[in-house]
């Protein structure tokens, strides 16, 4: 007989861990107790089978549990009579909070079973599914610390909640139609329809072409029938979404397959407990209206992840649309709406009706967006399951619901710090102990409402993880709202010795991959994005860095060109194309533009004005941005000459690429220090191909191949001259899979190790992780904080 104290840290609360341990202990005749603490779970176990008990704890933990560490120490035998579950204890430390989980198969079966007491109940859940992060106000994760504290459980629910053998044991959102939250539909002056009748009425309105604001897990969606062109265009017009693709929801995978190619891996990902939006390749014969995803070869699909969503598609005696648009419920540039009152007041100009409920959302969380990179997984003989998905193939575009606040393990313990991120696609990252905790998608830091969202999320995660940052890292761009906020914290908190440190934008991109992979020594970093503030005052964005945790050296870059009109050139990339042709052709520019059709399209006077503006440095800042390069080519060949959302022109260009074409264009690489890639010859060659009537898809492929060739050429040279083997690729341009896959393949063929983002997006949403990693590791090493 022996007795052990076992302390387990990780995601072990709200995931069925305590009932699992209770059942295992009873099976093995182990006595003692288990309790939730604010740093995980604590077990005191007494018996003769503790070796087997410990082995099975590790191997058979519930699928949603994530054991990060298990500390075991001997304890004195106390002669326990049984194994019990004790009340939670707040030890003053922290534990990891589970992300929100889609409805499980058991709850879905009960939801649709006329004999079950929760038949058609919109808030059915259990220990294995349902809301977590979005309803958590503080830790430990107990009902009193969630937004469910206002609902008193009925006798039947209380019995389930108290029974360790029931799968609803300590399921904090546990409820039923008698005692739990309720839904109601508001449509004009009609009497609100509640419960199942509200859902039936909602499906009728959607089928009739109406736009409905639907309150979900982490906020509101604006929804309409995706097959109704008038409804889709009306929603796009009301939301002023321009050409940005809409997210879609279908009731099952077979419906999605009618519109998209779905691989085995993509199907597993769609049906995984995280239920992200997955970008899928359109079928050529798809009947989905072009207005859903204009000029894009992909559609953004997800499956239902809440009971409400499932009931929209499976409501008895209701004819729902096959596919619904499910776009974020917000007005332009503001965070997703979470409160009923705000929805009715702010979204009344967008929605015709409102499907509301009274379960509070404490943390707003947008849907995650992912793509599949690489081959399908090798599926075991037992058959495919979501748990067989290799992380290697998951490529984040937006990391939010279902994945936040999952931590990213770091090499070792370190101080609490905060990375504030960039202004576009903002996230922040806190570090605590040996973990980095990136926030959910905050959005573009363009207004007070988004800043408030940033601050409320930061307050919550600091409280949940008991984090008090001793240093704050920020972007160097003086105009960023996130930068101004960070500097203000340094001034306001000077008495508490909070250090603030500026980290160059592209250096932070590279560091985000280093943090994921635990890299500390020098690497060759390639950071390709639209633009970021450079140390020389120009806009960088096509960067080759030799970097480690102490700092970086700019070892190469794309040759800078003027952005005629500054921000106007980013919105109208044909201006950037003119800038590139000026650089390539000089005074002979008209001889190249006339035969290309460019003059006929924009007019000699308009182009002449852009030429004059490009000569004025105050009106035309220099940029080496790779994203601007792609924008310019997209405009030049007539694919997209106006960005109605970030990256539109580049995405439209990628969608034309002929994947199996190996030809490229000439590029001029100057092997000086720093090295410089000049695409002037590329532009002249593209103009020549336009005159010859070459297909746009061929031009797009040759251009992509030219960029990939130049990246590989520069990296190989830097590897030889610096005796380095590790290469890091990051930045939003590497969301372009044709470019990324070719660069990775060719660099590995050269014998180099290549690392890319896998746990956070490679776009600006990953910046905060890199910032936090740099400043944290510098403090640990006693380095002076410098940019």
PDB file of N, CA and C in Angstrom, residues 357-421:
ATOM      1  N   UNK A 357     -30.776  34.953 -27.491  1.00  0.00           N
ATOM      2  CA  UNK A 357     -30.901  34.080 -26.318  1.00  0.00           C
ATOM      3  C   UNK A 357     -30.333  34.808 -25.110  1.00  0.00           C
ATOM      4  N   UNK A 358     -30.604  34.262 -23.927  1.00  0.00           N
ATOM      5  CA  UNK A 358     -30.241  34.971 -22.695  1.00  0.00           C
ATOM      6  C   UNK A 358     -29.080  34.329 -21.947  1.00  0.00           C
ATOM      7  N   UNK A 359     -28.298  33.451 -22.596  1.00  0.00           N
ATOM      8  CA  UNK A 359     -27.049  32.998 -21.971  1.00  0.00           C
ATOM      9  C   UNK A 359     -25.977  34.027 -22.297  1.00  0.00           C
ATOM     10  N   UNK A 360     -25.364  34.572 -21.274  1.00  0.00           N
ATOM     11  CA  UNK A 360     -24.395  35.638 -21.482  1.00  0.00           C
ATOM     12  C   UNK A 360     -23.116  35.166 -22.163  1.00  0.00           C
ATOM     13  N   UNK A 361     -22.535  36.027 -22.983  1.00  0.00           N
ATOM     14  CA  UNK A 361     -21.216  35.794 -23.571  1.00  0.00           C
ATOM     15  C   UNK A 361     -20.245  36.733 -22.859  1.00  0.00           C
ATOM     16  N   UNK A 362     -19.288  36.171 -22.164  1.00  0.00           N
ATOM     17  CA  UNK A 362     -18.332  37.010 -21.447  1.00  0.00           C
ATOM     18  C   UNK A 362     -17.175  37.427 -22.347  1.00  0.00           C
ATOM     19  N   UNK A 363     -16.683  36.494 -23.173  1.00  0.00           N
ATOM     20  CA  UNK A 363     -15.595  36.785 -24.091  1.00  0.00           C
ATOM     21  C   UNK A 363     -16.067  36.573 -25.528  1.00  0.00           C
ATOM     22  N   UNK A 364     -16.082  37.647 -26.306  1.00  0.00           N
ATOM     23  CA  UNK A 364     -16.465  37.495 -27.720  1.00  0.00           C
ATOM     24  C   UNK A 364     -15.351  36.756 -28.465  1.00  0.00           C
ATOM     25  N   UNK A 365     -15.736  35.836 -29.330  1.00  0.00           N
ATOM     26  CA  UNK A 365     -14.778  35.006 -30.051  1.00  0.00           C
ATOM     27  C   UNK A 365     -15.287  34.776 -31.477  1.00  0.00           C
ATOM     28  N   UNK A 366     -14.546  35.262 -32.451  1.00  0.00           N
ATOM     29  CA  UNK A 366     -14.892  35.017 -33.849  1.00  0.00           C
ATOM     30  C   UNK A 366     -14.576  33.574 -34.232  1.00  0.00           C
ATOM     31  N   UNK A 367     -15.110  33.149 -35.373  1.00  0.00           N
ATOM     32  CA  UNK A 367     -14.789  31.827 -35.900  1.00  0.00           C
ATOM     33  C   UNK A 367     -13.339  31.775 -36.361  1.00  0.00           C
ATOM     34  N   UNK A 368     -12.691  30.625 -36.156  1.00  0.00           N
ATOM     35  CA  UNK A 368     -11.342  30.409 -36.670  1.00  0.00           C
ATOM     36  C   UNK A 368     -11.411  30.061 -38.149  1.00  0.00           C
ATOM     37  N   UNK A 369     -10.353  30.432 -38.877  1.00  0.00           N
ATOM     38  CA  UNK A 369     -10.270  30.144 -40.314  1.00  0.00           C
ATOM     39  C   UNK A 369      -8.946  29.428 -40.574  1.00  0.00           C
ATOM     40  N   UNK A 370      -9.020  28.268 -41.249  1.00  0.00           N
ATOM     41  CA  UNK A 370      -7.819  27.472 -41.500  1.00  0.00           C
ATOM     42  C   UNK A 370      -7.810  26.980 -42.947  1.00  0.00           C
ATOM     43  N   UNK A 371      -6.629  26.572 -43.388  1.00  0.00           N
ATOM     44  CA  UNK A 371      -6.464  25.861 -44.651  1.00  0.00           C
ATOM     45  C   UNK A 371      -5.654  24.595 -44.372  1.00  0.00           C
ATOM     46  N   UNK A 372      -5.722  23.690 -45.307  1.00  0.00           N
ATOM     47  CA  UNK A 372      -4.948  22.456 -45.204  1.00  0.00           C
ATOM     48  C   UNK A 372      -3.695  22.610 -46.044  1.00  0.00           C
ATOM     49  N   UNK A 373      -2.568  22.307 -45.442  1.00  0.00           N
ATOM     50  CA  UNK A 373      -1.306  22.340 -46.177  1.00  0.00           C
ATOM     51  C   UNK A 373      -0.668  20.961 -46.081  1.00  0.00           C
ATOM     52  N   UNK A 374      -0.302  20.391 -47.205  1.00  0.00           N
ATOM     53  CA  UNK A 374       0.350  19.091 -47.199  1.00  0.00           C
ATOM     54  C   UNK A 374      -0.603  17.981 -47.566  1.00  0.00           C
ATOM     55  N   UNK A 375      -0.120  16.761 -47.467  1.00  0.00           N
ATOM     56  CA  UNK A 375      -0.891  15.585 -47.858  1.00  0.00           C
ATOM     57  C   UNK A 375      -1.861  15.173 -46.767  1.00  0.00           C
ATOM     58  N   UNK A 376      -2.812  14.321 -47.168  1.00  0.00           N
ATOM     59  CA  UNK A 376      -3.729  13.751 -46.185  1.00  0.00           C
ATOM     60  C   UNK A 376      -2.948  12.945 -45.159  1.00  0.00           C
ATOM     61  N   UNK A 377      -3.463  12.829 -43.942  1.00  0.00           N
ATOM     62  CA  UNK A 377      -2.753  12.057 -42.926  1.00  0.00           C
ATOM     63  C   UNK A 377      -2.794  10.570 -43.236  1.00  0.00           C
ATOM     64  N   UNK A 378      -1.828   9.840 -42.683  1.00  0.00           N
ATOM     65  CA  UNK A 378      -1.881   8.387 -42.739  1.00  0.00           C
ATOM     66  C   UNK A 378      -2.874   7.951 -41.667  1.00  0.00           C
ATOM     67  N   UNK A 379      -3.985   7.375 -42.088  1.00  0.00           N
ATOM     68  CA  UNK A 379      -5.057   7.015 -41.156  1.00  0.00           C
ATOM     69  C   UNK A 379      -4.861   5.588 -40.687  1.00  0.00           C
ATOM     70  N   UNK A 380      -4.953   5.395 -39.385  1.00  0.00           N
ATOM     71  CA  UNK A 380      -4.760   4.065 -38.828  1.00  0.00           C
ATOM     72  C   UNK A 380      -5.877   3.120 -39.274  1.00  0.00           C
ATOM     73  N   UNK A 381      -5.641   1.821 -39.134  1.00  0.00           N
ATOM     74  CA  UNK A 381      -6.596   0.817 -39.600  1.00  0.00           C
ATOM     75  C   UNK A 381      -7.936   0.923 -38.882  1.00  0.00           C
ATOM     76  N   UNK A 382      -7.917   1.521 -37.693  1.00  0.00           N
ATOM     77  CA  UNK A 382      -9.164   1.645 -36.944  1.00  0.00           C
ATOM     78  C   UNK A 382     -10.091   2.667 -37.594  1.00  0.00           C
ATOM     79  N   UNK A 383      -9.589   3.409 -38.575  1.00  0.00           N
ATOM     80  CA  UNK A 383     -10.425   4.384 -39.273  1.00  0.00           C
ATOM     81  C   UNK A 383     -10.073   5.796 -38.891  1.00  0.00           C
ATOM     82  N   UNK A 384     -10.488   6.755 -39.694  1.00  0.00           N
ATOM     83  CA  UNK A 384     -10.137   8.147 -39.439  1.00  0.00           C
ATOM     84  C   UNK A 384     -10.907   8.720 -38.259  1.00  0.00           C
ATOM     85  N   UNK A 385     -10.304   9.653 -37.587  1.00  0.00           N
ATOM     86  CA  UNK A 385     -10.979  10.417 -36.538  1.00  0.00           C
ATOM     87  C   UNK A 385     -10.304  11.763 -36.458  1.00  0.00           C
ATOM     88  N   UNK A 386     -10.999  12.722 -35.809  1.00  0.00           N
ATOM     89  CA  UNK A 386     -10.434  14.074 -35.753  1.00  0.00           C
ATOM     90  C   UNK A 386      -9.098  14.085 -35.027  1.00  0.00           C
ATOM     91  N   UNK A 387      -8.895  13.151 -34.085  1.00  0.00           N
ATOM     92  CA  UNK A 387      -7.655  13.141 -33.307  1.00  0.00           C
ATOM     93  C   UNK A 387      -6.461  12.670 -34.114  1.00  0.00           C
ATOM     94  N   UNK A 388      -6.710  12.103 -35.324  1.00  0.00           N
ATOM     95  CA  UNK A 388      -5.590  11.648 -36.154  1.00  0.00           C
ATOM     96  C   UNK A 388      -5.031  12.766 -37.027  1.00  0.00           C
ATOM     97  N   UNK A 389      -5.600  13.968 -36.903  1.00  0.00           N
ATOM     98  CA  UNK A 389      -5.146  15.080 -37.739  1.00  0.00           C
ATOM     99  C   UNK A 389      -3.758  15.519 -37.287  1.00  0.00           C
ATOM    100  N   UNK A 390      -2.776  15.521 -38.189  1.00  0.00           N
ATOM    101  CA  UNK A 390      -1.444  15.989 -37.813  1.00  0.00           C
ATOM    102  C   UNK A 390      -1.405  17.518 -37.807  1.00  0.00           C
ATOM    103  N   UNK A 391      -0.869  18.109 -36.741  1.00  0.00           N
ATOM    104  CA  UNK A 391      -0.800  19.560 -36.656  1.00  0.00           C
ATOM    105  C   UNK A 391      -0.027  20.160 -37.823  1.00  0.00           C
ATOM    106  N   UNK A 392       0.882  19.380 -38.388  1.00  0.00           N
ATOM    107  CA  UNK A 392       1.721  19.873 -39.471  1.00  0.00           C
ATOM    108  C   UNK A 392       0.905  20.412 -40.628  1.00  0.00           C
ATOM    109  N   UNK A 393      -0.264  19.816 -40.872  1.00  0.00           N
ATOM    110  CA  UNK A 393      -1.059  20.172 -42.035  1.00  0.00           C
ATOM    111  C   UNK A 393      -2.023  21.325 -41.779  1.00  0.00           C
ATOM    112  N   UNK A 394      -2.135  21.755 -40.539  1.00  0.00           N
ATOM    113  CA  UNK A 394      -3.072  22.822 -40.195  1.00  0.00           C
ATOM    114  C   UNK A 394      -2.397  24.176 -40.395  1.00  0.00           C
ATOM    115  N   UNK A 395      -3.026  25.033 -41.167  1.00  0.00           N
ATOM    116  CA  UNK A 395      -2.445  26.336 -41.496  1.00  0.00           C
ATOM    117  C   UNK A 395      -3.477  27.406 -41.145  1.00  0.00           C
ATOM    118  N   UNK A 396      -3.183  28.182 -40.109  1.00  0.00           N
ATOM    119  CA  UNK A 396      -4.146  29.170 -39.617  1.00  0.00           C
ATOM    120  C   UNK A 396      -4.158  30.435 -40.475  1.00  0.00           C
ATOM    121  N   UNK A 397      -5.362  30.889 -40.797  1.00  0.00           N
ATOM    122  CA  UNK A 397      -5.573  32.227 -41.335  1.00  0.00           C
ATOM    123  C   UNK A 397      -6.034  33.138 -40.203  1.00  0.00           C
ATOM    124  N   UNK A 398      -6.915  32.593 -39.358  1.00  0.00           N
ATOM    125  CA  UNK A 398      -7.362  33.303 -38.152  1.00  0.00           C
ATOM    126  C   UNK A 398      -7.517  32.274 -37.039  1.00  0.00           C
ATOM    127  N   UNK A 399      -6.868  32.517 -35.917  1.00  0.00           N
ATOM    128  CA  UNK A 399      -6.901  31.586 -34.778  1.00  0.00           C
ATOM    129  C   UNK A 399      -7.781  32.188 -33.697  1.00  0.00           C
ATOM    130  N   UNK A 400      -8.950  31.573 -33.481  1.00  0.00           N
ATOM    131  CA  UNK A 400      -9.890  32.147 -32.526  1.00  0.00           C
ATOM    132  C   UNK A 400     -10.726  31.036 -31.898  1.00  0.00           C
ATOM    133  N   UNK A 401     -12.058  31.023 -32.136  1.00  0.00           N
ATOM    134  CA  UNK A 401     -12.921  30.034 -31.494  1.00  0.00           C
ATOM    135  C   UNK A 401     -12.433  28.613 -31.755  1.00  0.00           C
ATOM    136  N   UNK A 402     -12.447  27.809 -30.684  1.00  0.00           N
ATOM    137  CA  UNK A 402     -12.033  26.421 -30.786  1.00  0.00           C
ATOM    138  C   UNK A 402     -10.555  26.192 -30.541  1.00  0.00           C
ATOM    139  N   UNK A 403      -9.762  27.255 -30.592  1.00  0.00           N
ATOM    140  CA  UNK A 403      -8.315  27.131 -30.406  1.00  0.00           C
ATOM    141  C   UNK A 403      -7.785  28.099 -29.339  1.00  0.00           C
ATOM    142  N   UNK A 404      -8.556  29.097 -28.992  1.00  0.00           N
ATOM    143  CA  UNK A 404      -8.151  30.083 -27.982  1.00  0.00           C
ATOM    144  C   UNK A 404      -8.984  29.843 -26.738  1.00  0.00           C
ATOM    145  N   UNK A 405      -8.337  29.854 -25.554  1.00  0.00           N
ATOM    146  CA  UNK A 405      -6.966  30.291 -25.247  1.00  0.00           C
ATOM    147  C   UNK A 405      -5.965  29.144 -25.085  1.00  0.00           C
ATOM    148  N   UNK A 406      -5.958  28.181 -26.005  1.00  0.00           N
ATOM    149  CA  UNK A 406      -4.973  27.100 -25.909  1.00  0.00           C
ATOM    150  C   UNK A 406      -3.564  27.688 -25.879  1.00  0.00           C
ATOM    151  N   UNK A 407      -2.702  27.216 -24.971  1.00  0.00           N
ATOM    152  CA  UNK A 407      -1.366  27.791 -24.825  1.00  0.00           C
ATOM    153  C   UNK A 407      -0.385  27.214 -25.843  1.00  0.00           C
ATOM    154  N   UNK A 408       0.680  27.938 -26.050  1.00  0.00           N
ATOM    155  CA  UNK A 408       1.798  27.456 -26.853  1.00  0.00           C
ATOM    156  C   UNK A 408       2.964  27.215 -25.897  1.00  0.00           C
ATOM    157  N   UNK A 409       3.409  25.966 -25.727  1.00  0.00           N
ATOM    158  CA  UNK A 409       4.509  25.682 -24.793  1.00  0.00           C
ATOM    159  C   UNK A 409       5.810  26.328 -25.253  1.00  0.00           C
ATOM    160  N   UNK A 410       6.529  26.916 -24.332  1.00  0.00           N
ATOM    161  CA  UNK A 410       7.848  27.492 -24.600  1.00  0.00           C
ATOM    162  C   UNK A 410       8.914  26.605 -23.955  1.00  0.00           C
ATOM    163  N   UNK A 411      10.163  26.930 -24.206  1.00  0.00           N
ATOM    164  CA  UNK A 411      11.261  26.054 -23.780  1.00  0.00           C
ATOM    165  C   UNK A 411      11.358  25.884 -22.270  1.00  0.00           C
ATOM    166  N   UNK A 412      11.100  26.958 -21.546  1.00  0.00           N
ATOM    167  CA  UNK A 412      11.292  26.916 -20.094  1.00  0.00           C
ATOM    168  C   UNK A 412      10.499  28.041 -19.458  1.00  0.00           C
ATOM    169  N   UNK A 413      10.519  28.079 -18.120  1.00  0.00           N
ATOM    170  CA  UNK A 413       9.826  29.156 -17.416  1.00  0.00           C
ATOM    171  C   UNK A 413      10.450  30.505 -17.747  1.00  0.00           C
ATOM    172  N   UNK A 414       9.634  31.533 -17.604  1.00  0.00           N
ATOM    173  CA  UNK A 414      10.132  32.874 -17.859  1.00  0.00           C
ATOM    174  C   UNK A 414       9.213  33.904 -17.241  1.00  0.00           C
ATOM    175  N   UNK A 415       9.571  35.164 -17.324  1.00  0.00           N
ATOM    176  CA  UNK A 415       8.763  36.227 -16.726  1.00  0.00           C
ATOM    177  C   UNK A 415       7.455  36.447 -17.484  1.00  0.00           C
ATOM    178  N   UNK A 416       6.503  37.069 -16.804  1.00  0.00           N
ATOM    179  CA  UNK A 416       5.253  37.465 -17.446  1.00  0.00           C
ATOM    180  C   UNK A 416       5.522  38.677 -18.338  1.00  0.00           C
ATOM    181  N   UNK A 417       5.183  38.573 -19.615  1.00  0.00           N
ATOM    182  CA  UNK A 417       5.337  39.710 -20.529  1.00  0.00           C
ATOM    183  C   UNK A 417       4.111  39.787 -21.426  1.00  0.00           C
ATOM    184  N   UNK A 418       4.010  40.894 -22.151  1.00  0.00           N
ATOM    185  CA  UNK A 418       2.904  41.116 -23.073  1.00  0.00           C
ATOM    186  C   UNK A 418       3.430  41.593 -24.413  1.00  0.00           C
ATOM    187  N   UNK A 419       3.012  40.937 -25.484  1.00  0.00           N
ATOM    188  CA  UNK A 419       3.253  41.427 -26.838  1.00  0.00           C
ATOM    189  C   UNK A 419       1.963  42.008 -27.367  1.00  0.00           C
ATOM    190  N   UNK A 420       1.986  43.279 -27.779  1.00  0.00           N
ATOM    191  CA  UNK A 420       0.752  43.988 -28.148  1.00  0.00           C
ATOM    192  C   UNK A 420       0.300  43.747 -29.580  1.00  0.00           C
ATOM    193  N   UNK A 421       1.171  43.167 -30.415  1.00  0.00           N
ATOM    194  CA  UNK A 421       0.782  42.878 -31.780  1.00  0.00           C
ATOM    195  C   UNK A 421       0.867  44.078 -32.695  1.00  0.00           C
TER     196      UNK A 421
END
